[in-house]
Short mmCIF file of C-alpha atoms in Angstrom, two decimals:
data_model
loop_
_atom_site.label_atom_id
_atom_site.label_comp_id
_atom_site.label_asym_id
_atom_site.label_seq_id
_atom_site.Cartn_x
_atom_site.Cartn_y
_atom_site.Cartn_z
CA MET O 806 -26.58 -8.91 -74.02
CA ARG O 807 -27.21 -7.90 -70.36
CA ARG O 808 -29.56 -4.92 -69.57
CA ALA O 809 -28.46 -2.21 -67.34
CA LEU O 810 -30.64 -1.14 -64.63
CA PRO O 811 -31.67 2.34 -64.43
CA ARG O 812 -29.44 4.63 -62.16
CA GLY O 813 -32.47 5.49 -60.10
CA PHE O 814 -33.16 1.84 -59.20
CA ALA O 815 -29.60 1.26 -58.35
CA ALA O 816 -29.56 4.39 -55.86
CA VAL O 817 -32.74 3.33 -54.29
CA ALA O 818 -31.64 -0.35 -53.77
CA ILE O 819 -28.12 1.07 -52.14
CA LEU O 820 -30.13 3.31 -49.94
CA ALA O 821 -32.71 0.40 -48.97
CA ALA O 822 -29.62 -1.98 -48.24
CA THR O 823 -28.08 0.92 -45.91
CA LEU O 824 -31.19 1.54 -43.93
CA ALA O 825 -31.65 -2.31 -43.49
CA LEU O 826 -28.26 -2.92 -42.10
CA GLY O 827 -28.69 0.21 -39.95
CA ALA O 828 -31.89 -1.09 -38.57
CA CYS O 829 -30.36 -4.47 -37.84
CA ARG O 830 -27.71 -3.01 -35.93
CA GLU O 831 -27.77 -4.07 -32.20
CA SER O 832 -27.69 -0.98 -29.71
CA GLY O 833 -25.37 -3.19 -27.38
CA THR O 834 -27.13 -2.00 -24.44
CA ASP O 835 -29.91 -3.03 -22.02
CA LYS O 836 -29.52 -0.10 -19.72
CA LEU O 837 -32.73 1.61 -18.59
CA PHE O 838 -30.95 4.56 -16.96
CA GLU O 839 -27.69 6.43 -17.01
CA VAL O 840 -26.19 8.84 -14.39
CA GLY O 841 -27.03 12.35 -15.54
CA GLY O 842 -25.29 14.22 -12.58
CA ARG O 843 -24.17 13.79 -9.04
CA ALA O 844 -23.42 16.13 -6.38
CA PHE O 845 -23.13 16.76 -2.63
CA GLU O 846 -25.75 19.51 -1.90
CA PHE O 847 -24.67 21.75 1.14
CA ASN O 848 -27.74 23.61 2.25
CA TYR O 849 -26.40 26.41 4.41
CA ARG O 850 -30.03 27.31 5.35
CA LEU O 851 -30.83 24.03 6.66
CA ALA O 852 -27.16 23.19 7.97
CA GLN O 853 -27.17 19.96 6.35
CA ALA O 854 -25.51 18.03 3.51
CA THR O 855 -26.98 15.28 1.17
CA TYR O 856 -26.05 13.19 -1.80
CA VAL O 857 -27.88 14.11 -4.97
CA VAL O 858 -27.99 11.49 -7.97
CA VAL O 859 -29.84 12.31 -11.09
CA LEU O 860 -30.78 9.46 -13.51
CA ASN O 861 -31.63 9.95 -17.05
CA PRO O 862 -33.96 7.48 -18.66
CA LEU O 863 -32.63 5.78 -21.78
CA ARG O 864 -36.02 4.34 -22.80
CA PRO O 865 -39.50 4.65 -21.58
CA MET O 866 -39.96 3.73 -17.87
CA GLY O 867 -42.38 1.17 -16.67
CA GLU O 868 -45.11 1.42 -14.12
CA GLY O 869 -44.18 0.68 -10.51
CA GLU O 870 -40.43 0.56 -10.97
CA VAL O 871 -38.41 1.28 -8.02
CA ALA O 872 -34.78 2.58 -7.43
CA GLU O 873 -33.34 1.17 -4.15
CA VAL O 874 -30.09 3.15 -3.42
CA ASP O 875 -27.40 2.36 -1.09
CA PHE O 876 -25.41 5.57 -0.14
CA GLU O 877 -21.99 5.08 1.61
CA ASN O 878 -22.42 6.76 5.19
CA PRO O 879 -19.58 9.32 5.71
CA ALA O 880 -19.95 8.78 9.40
CA GLY O 881 -19.10 5.16 9.11
CA GLY O 882 -21.53 2.12 9.62
CA PRO O 883 -24.40 0.75 7.48
CA PRO O 884 -25.00 2.53 4.19
CA LEU O 885 -28.01 4.96 4.10
CA THR O 886 -30.75 3.22 2.20
CA ILE O 887 -33.68 4.73 0.29
CA ASN O 888 -36.41 3.22 -1.88
CA GLN O 889 -37.91 5.70 -4.32
CA PRO O 890 -40.59 4.94 -6.76
CA ILE O 891 -39.93 5.91 -10.32
CA TRP O 892 -42.48 7.90 -12.03
CA PRO O 893 -42.85 6.99 -15.80
CA LYS O 894 -43.94 10.63 -16.97
CA MET O 895 -40.94 12.34 -15.35
CA PRO O 896 -38.03 13.43 -17.59
CA HIS O 897 -35.42 12.19 -14.88
CA VAL O 898 -35.11 10.55 -11.58
CA THR O 899 -33.71 12.54 -8.60
CA LEU O 900 -32.20 10.38 -5.86
CA THR O 901 -31.36 12.43 -2.68
CA SER O 902 -29.98 10.70 0.61
CA PRO O 903 -31.04 11.54 4.09
CA PRO O 904 -28.97 14.16 5.85
CA LEU O 905 -25.26 13.37 6.20
CA THR O 906 -22.54 13.98 8.75
CA CYS O 907 -18.80 13.59 8.45
CA VAL O 908 -18.51 14.68 4.77
CA VAL O 909 -14.79 15.20 3.82
CA LYS O 910 -13.34 16.92 0.84
CA ASP O 911 -12.07 14.80 -2.08
CA ARG O 912 -12.96 11.57 -0.64
CA PRO O 913 -14.79 9.35 -2.77
CA TYR O 914 -17.82 7.62 -1.23
CA ALA O 915 -19.70 4.62 -2.93
CA ILE O 916 -23.26 4.88 -4.39
CA SER O 917 -25.06 1.64 -5.35
CA ILE O 918 -28.31 1.93 -7.20
CA ARG O 919 -30.51 -0.95 -8.02
CA ILE O 920 -33.57 -0.51 -10.40
CA LYS O 921 -36.43 -2.99 -10.01
CA ASP O 922 -39.57 -3.72 -11.67
CA LYS O 923 -42.98 -3.78 -9.74
CA ASP O 924 -42.51 -7.59 -8.95
CA GLY O 925 -38.97 -6.99 -7.28
CA LYS O 926 -37.04 -8.21 -10.26
CA LEU O 927 -33.84 -6.56 -10.65
CA LEU O 928 -33.60 -4.71 -13.94
CA GLN O 929 -30.24 -2.83 -13.70
CA THR O 930 -27.38 -2.04 -11.30
CA ILE O 931 -25.32 1.11 -11.13
CA GLU O 932 -22.37 1.53 -9.24
CA THR O 933 -20.67 5.01 -8.86
CA THR O 934 -18.63 7.27 -6.59
CA LEU O 935 -18.97 10.91 -5.56
CA ALA O 936 -16.39 13.13 -4.04
CA SER O 937 -17.17 16.31 -2.45
CA THR O 938 -15.30 19.66 -3.00
CA GLN O 939 -15.58 20.71 0.34
CA ASP O 940 -15.93 19.51 4.14
CA GLN O 941 -18.91 19.51 6.02
CA THR O 942 -17.17 21.36 8.47
CA ASP O 943 -17.97 24.44 6.25
CA LEU O 944 -21.50 24.28 7.04
CA PRO O 945 -22.90 26.41 10.13
CA ASP O 946 -23.67 24.55 13.45
CA ALA O 947 -27.38 25.28 13.09
CA PRO O 948 -29.89 26.20 10.51
CA LEU O 949 -29.50 29.86 9.66
CA VAL O 950 -33.47 30.15 9.49
CA LEU O 951 -36.37 28.49 10.76
CA GLY O 952 -39.77 27.58 9.39
CA SER O 953 -41.33 28.28 6.22
CA ARG O 954 -41.15 31.98 6.49
CA TYR O 955 -37.34 31.89 6.90
CA LEU O 956 -37.13 33.50 10.24
CA LEU O 957 -33.44 33.96 11.61
CA ASN O 958 -32.51 31.51 13.99
CA PRO O 959 -32.50 33.19 17.35
CA ALA O 960 -29.86 30.70 18.48
CA LEU O 961 -27.52 32.07 16.10
CA ALA O 962 -27.97 35.80 17.17
CA GLY O 963 -24.42 37.15 17.92
CA HIS O 964 -22.60 34.26 16.15
CA PRO O 965 -21.26 35.29 12.78
CA GLY O 966 -21.05 32.48 10.19
CA GLY O 967 -23.45 30.22 12.26
CA ARG O 968 -20.71 29.00 14.68
CA LEU O 969 -21.83 28.09 18.10
CA PRO O 970 -19.66 27.85 21.02
CA ASN O 971 -19.92 24.54 22.69
CA ALA O 972 -21.93 23.25 19.73
CA PRO O 973 -21.85 19.33 19.81
CA LYS O 974 -19.65 17.82 17.07
CA PRO O 975 -20.49 14.56 15.42
CA VAL O 976 -17.70 11.71 15.94
CA CYS O 977 -16.30 11.17 12.54
CA PRO O 978 -13.81 8.41 11.36
CA LYS O 979 -10.32 9.39 11.20
CA ARG O 980 -9.29 10.54 7.87
CA GLY O 981 -7.00 8.20 6.05
#
Protein backbone atom coordinates (compact mmCIF):
# COMPACT_ATOMS: atom_id res chain seq x y z
CA MET A 1 0.00 0.00 0.00
CA ARG A 2 1.28 3.42 -0.98
CA ARG A 3 1.76 6.12 1.67
CA ALA A 4 0.39 9.53 0.88
CA LEU A 5 2.61 12.53 1.49
CA PRO A 6 1.29 15.14 3.88
CA ARG A 7 -0.41 18.08 2.13
CA GLY A 8 1.99 20.58 3.67
CA PHE A 9 4.97 18.74 2.25
CA ALA A 10 3.43 18.72 -1.25
CA ALA A 11 2.72 22.46 -1.09
CA VAL A 12 6.31 23.21 0.00
CA ALA A 13 7.67 21.00 -2.80
CA ILE A 14 5.59 22.81 -5.44
CA LEU A 15 6.63 26.23 -4.08
CA ALA A 16 10.32 25.20 -4.06
CA ALA A 17 10.10 23.93 -7.64
CA THR A 18 8.43 27.17 -8.78
CA LEU A 19 11.11 29.29 -7.12
CA ALA A 20 13.89 27.15 -8.58
CA LEU A 21 12.49 27.51 -12.10
CA GLY A 22 12.13 31.27 -11.63
CA ALA A 23 15.73 31.56 -10.44
CA CYS A 24 17.00 29.61 -13.46
CA ARG A 25 15.18 31.86 -15.91
CA GLU A 26 17.60 33.81 -18.09
CA SER A 27 17.06 37.55 -18.13
CA GLY A 28 17.78 37.61 -21.87
CA THR A 29 19.70 40.88 -21.70
CA ASP A 30 23.28 41.91 -21.26
CA LYS A 31 22.39 45.58 -21.33
CA LEU A 32 24.03 47.87 -18.79
CA PHE A 33 21.90 50.94 -19.55
CA GLU A 34 18.63 51.92 -21.15
CA VAL A 35 17.62 55.32 -22.46
CA GLY A 36 15.52 56.92 -19.73
CA GLY A 37 14.85 60.15 -21.60
CA ARG A 38 16.05 62.36 -24.41
CA ALA A 39 15.24 65.90 -25.48
CA PHE A 40 16.51 68.99 -27.15
CA GLU A 41 17.12 71.64 -24.52
CA PHE A 42 16.41 75.15 -25.77
CA ASN A 43 17.98 77.53 -23.26
CA TYR A 44 16.56 80.98 -24.01
CA ARG A 45 18.67 82.63 -21.33
CA LEU A 46 21.87 81.49 -23.10
CA ALA A 47 20.38 81.50 -26.63
CA GLN A 48 21.58 77.96 -27.32
CA ALA A 49 20.26 74.47 -28.00
CA THR A 50 21.77 71.14 -26.91
CA TYR A 51 20.94 67.44 -27.03
CA VAL A 52 20.30 65.87 -23.60
CA VAL A 53 20.12 62.08 -23.17
CA VAL A 54 19.58 60.35 -19.82
CA LEU A 55 20.73 56.75 -19.32
CA ASN A 56 19.33 54.63 -16.51
CA PRO A 57 21.57 51.83 -15.22
CA LEU A 58 20.08 48.33 -15.34
CA ARG A 59 22.72 46.95 -12.98
CA PRO A 60 25.59 48.34 -10.89
CA MET A 61 28.06 50.48 -12.83
CA GLY A 62 31.78 49.70 -12.79
CA GLU A 63 34.62 52.03 -11.84
CA GLY A 64 36.24 53.82 -14.76
CA GLU A 65 33.44 53.31 -17.29
CA VAL A 66 33.07 55.97 -19.98
CA ALA A 67 30.26 56.96 -22.34
CA GLU A 68 31.47 57.95 -25.80
CA VAL A 69 28.69 59.73 -27.65
CA ASP A 70 28.36 60.86 -31.27
CA PHE A 71 25.57 63.41 -31.76
CA GLU A 72 24.57 64.10 -35.36
CA ASN A 73 25.58 67.66 -36.17
CA PRO A 74 22.45 69.54 -37.35
CA ALA A 75 24.71 72.06 -39.13
CA GLY A 76 26.26 69.21 -41.16
CA GLY A 77 29.77 67.84 -41.06
CA PRO A 78 31.23 65.28 -38.66
CA PRO A 79 29.30 64.27 -35.54
CA LEU A 80 29.76 66.18 -32.31
CA THR A 81 31.59 63.78 -29.98
CA ILE A 82 31.87 63.77 -26.20
CA ASN A 83 33.60 61.37 -23.79
CA GLN A 84 31.97 61.42 -20.39
CA PRO A 85 33.02 59.50 -17.28
CA ILE A 86 30.30 57.41 -15.65
CA TRP A 87 30.17 57.83 -11.89
CA PRO A 88 29.07 54.54 -10.25
CA LYS A 89 27.21 56.13 -7.33
CA MET A 90 24.98 58.35 -9.50
CA PRO A 91 21.36 57.22 -10.05
CA HIS A 92 21.58 57.99 -13.79
CA VAL A 93 23.94 59.33 -16.45
CA THR A 94 23.15 62.62 -18.21
CA LEU A 95 24.82 63.15 -21.58
CA THR A 96 24.77 66.70 -22.99
CA SER A 97 26.09 67.79 -26.37
CA PRO A 98 28.06 70.92 -27.12
CA PRO A 99 25.89 73.89 -28.26
CA LEU A 100 24.14 73.30 -31.58
CA THR A 101 23.11 75.35 -34.60
CA CYS A 102 20.59 74.62 -37.36
CA VAL A 103 18.18 72.40 -35.35
CA VAL A 104 15.05 71.84 -37.45
CA LYS A 105 11.63 70.91 -36.09
CA ASP A 106 10.44 67.30 -36.64
CA ARG A 107 13.69 66.11 -38.25
CA PRO A 108 15.17 63.00 -36.56
CA TYR A 109 18.85 63.31 -35.60
CA ALA A 110 21.02 60.24 -34.89
CA ILE A 111 22.74 59.62 -31.56
CA SER A 112 25.25 56.80 -31.05
CA ILE A 113 26.38 55.88 -27.52
CA ARG A 114 29.20 53.48 -26.69
CA ILE A 115 29.78 52.36 -23.11
CA LYS A 116 33.39 51.31 -22.49
CA ASP A 117 35.15 49.92 -19.43
CA LYS A 118 38.29 51.42 -17.87
CA ASP A 119 40.48 49.50 -20.35
CA GLY A 120 38.54 50.72 -23.40
CA LYS A 121 36.65 47.46 -24.00
CA LEU A 122 33.24 48.05 -25.58
CA LEU A 123 30.48 46.93 -23.19
CA GLN A 124 27.33 48.24 -24.90
CA THR A 125 26.21 50.25 -27.91
CA ILE A 126 22.99 52.25 -27.95
CA GLU A 127 21.62 53.78 -31.16
CA THR A 128 18.72 56.21 -30.97
CA THR A 129 17.26 59.26 -32.67
CA LEU A 130 15.83 62.52 -31.44
CA ALA A 131 13.51 64.99 -33.17
CA SER A 132 12.94 68.53 -31.94
CA THR A 133 9.48 69.96 -31.38
CA GLN A 134 10.67 73.40 -32.50
CA ASP A 135 13.15 75.12 -34.80
CA GLN A 136 16.27 76.74 -33.45
CA THR A 137 15.14 79.95 -35.11
CA ASP A 138 12.79 80.33 -32.11
CA LEU A 139 15.82 81.17 -29.93
CA PRO A 140 16.94 84.78 -29.47
CA ASP A 141 19.92 86.03 -31.50
CA ALA A 142 22.01 86.61 -28.36
CA PRO A 143 21.84 85.55 -24.70
CA LEU A 144 19.07 87.38 -22.84
CA VAL A 145 21.21 87.76 -19.72
CA LEU A 146 24.93 87.86 -18.96
CA GLY A 147 27.01 86.50 -16.11
CA SER A 148 26.15 84.72 -12.91
CA ARG A 149 24.04 87.66 -11.70
CA TYR A 150 21.72 87.43 -14.73
CA LEU A 151 22.26 91.01 -15.86
CA LEU A 152 20.17 91.95 -18.88
CA ASN A 153 22.19 91.82 -22.08
CA PRO A 154 22.69 95.48 -23.08
CA ALA A 155 23.03 94.45 -26.75
CA LEU A 156 19.35 93.48 -26.70
CA ALA A 157 18.07 96.78 -25.29
CA GLY A 158 15.22 97.97 -27.47
CA HIS A 159 14.97 94.65 -29.30
CA PRO A 160 11.93 92.75 -28.03
CA GLY A 161 12.12 88.98 -28.36
CA GLY A 162 15.90 89.04 -28.56
CA ARG A 163 16.00 89.70 -32.32
CA LEU A 164 18.93 91.85 -33.45
CA PRO A 165 19.00 93.63 -36.79
CA ASN A 166 21.88 92.38 -38.94
CA ALA A 167 22.63 89.49 -36.52
CA PRO A 168 24.81 86.86 -38.19
CA LYS A 169 22.88 83.71 -39.03
CA PRO A 170 24.48 80.26 -39.28
CA VAL A 171 24.74 78.64 -42.69
CA CYS A 172 22.49 75.60 -42.41
CA PRO A 173 21.93 72.66 -44.78
CA LYS A 174 18.84 72.87 -46.95
CA ARG A 175 15.74 71.30 -45.48
CA GLY A 176 14.75 68.25 -47.33
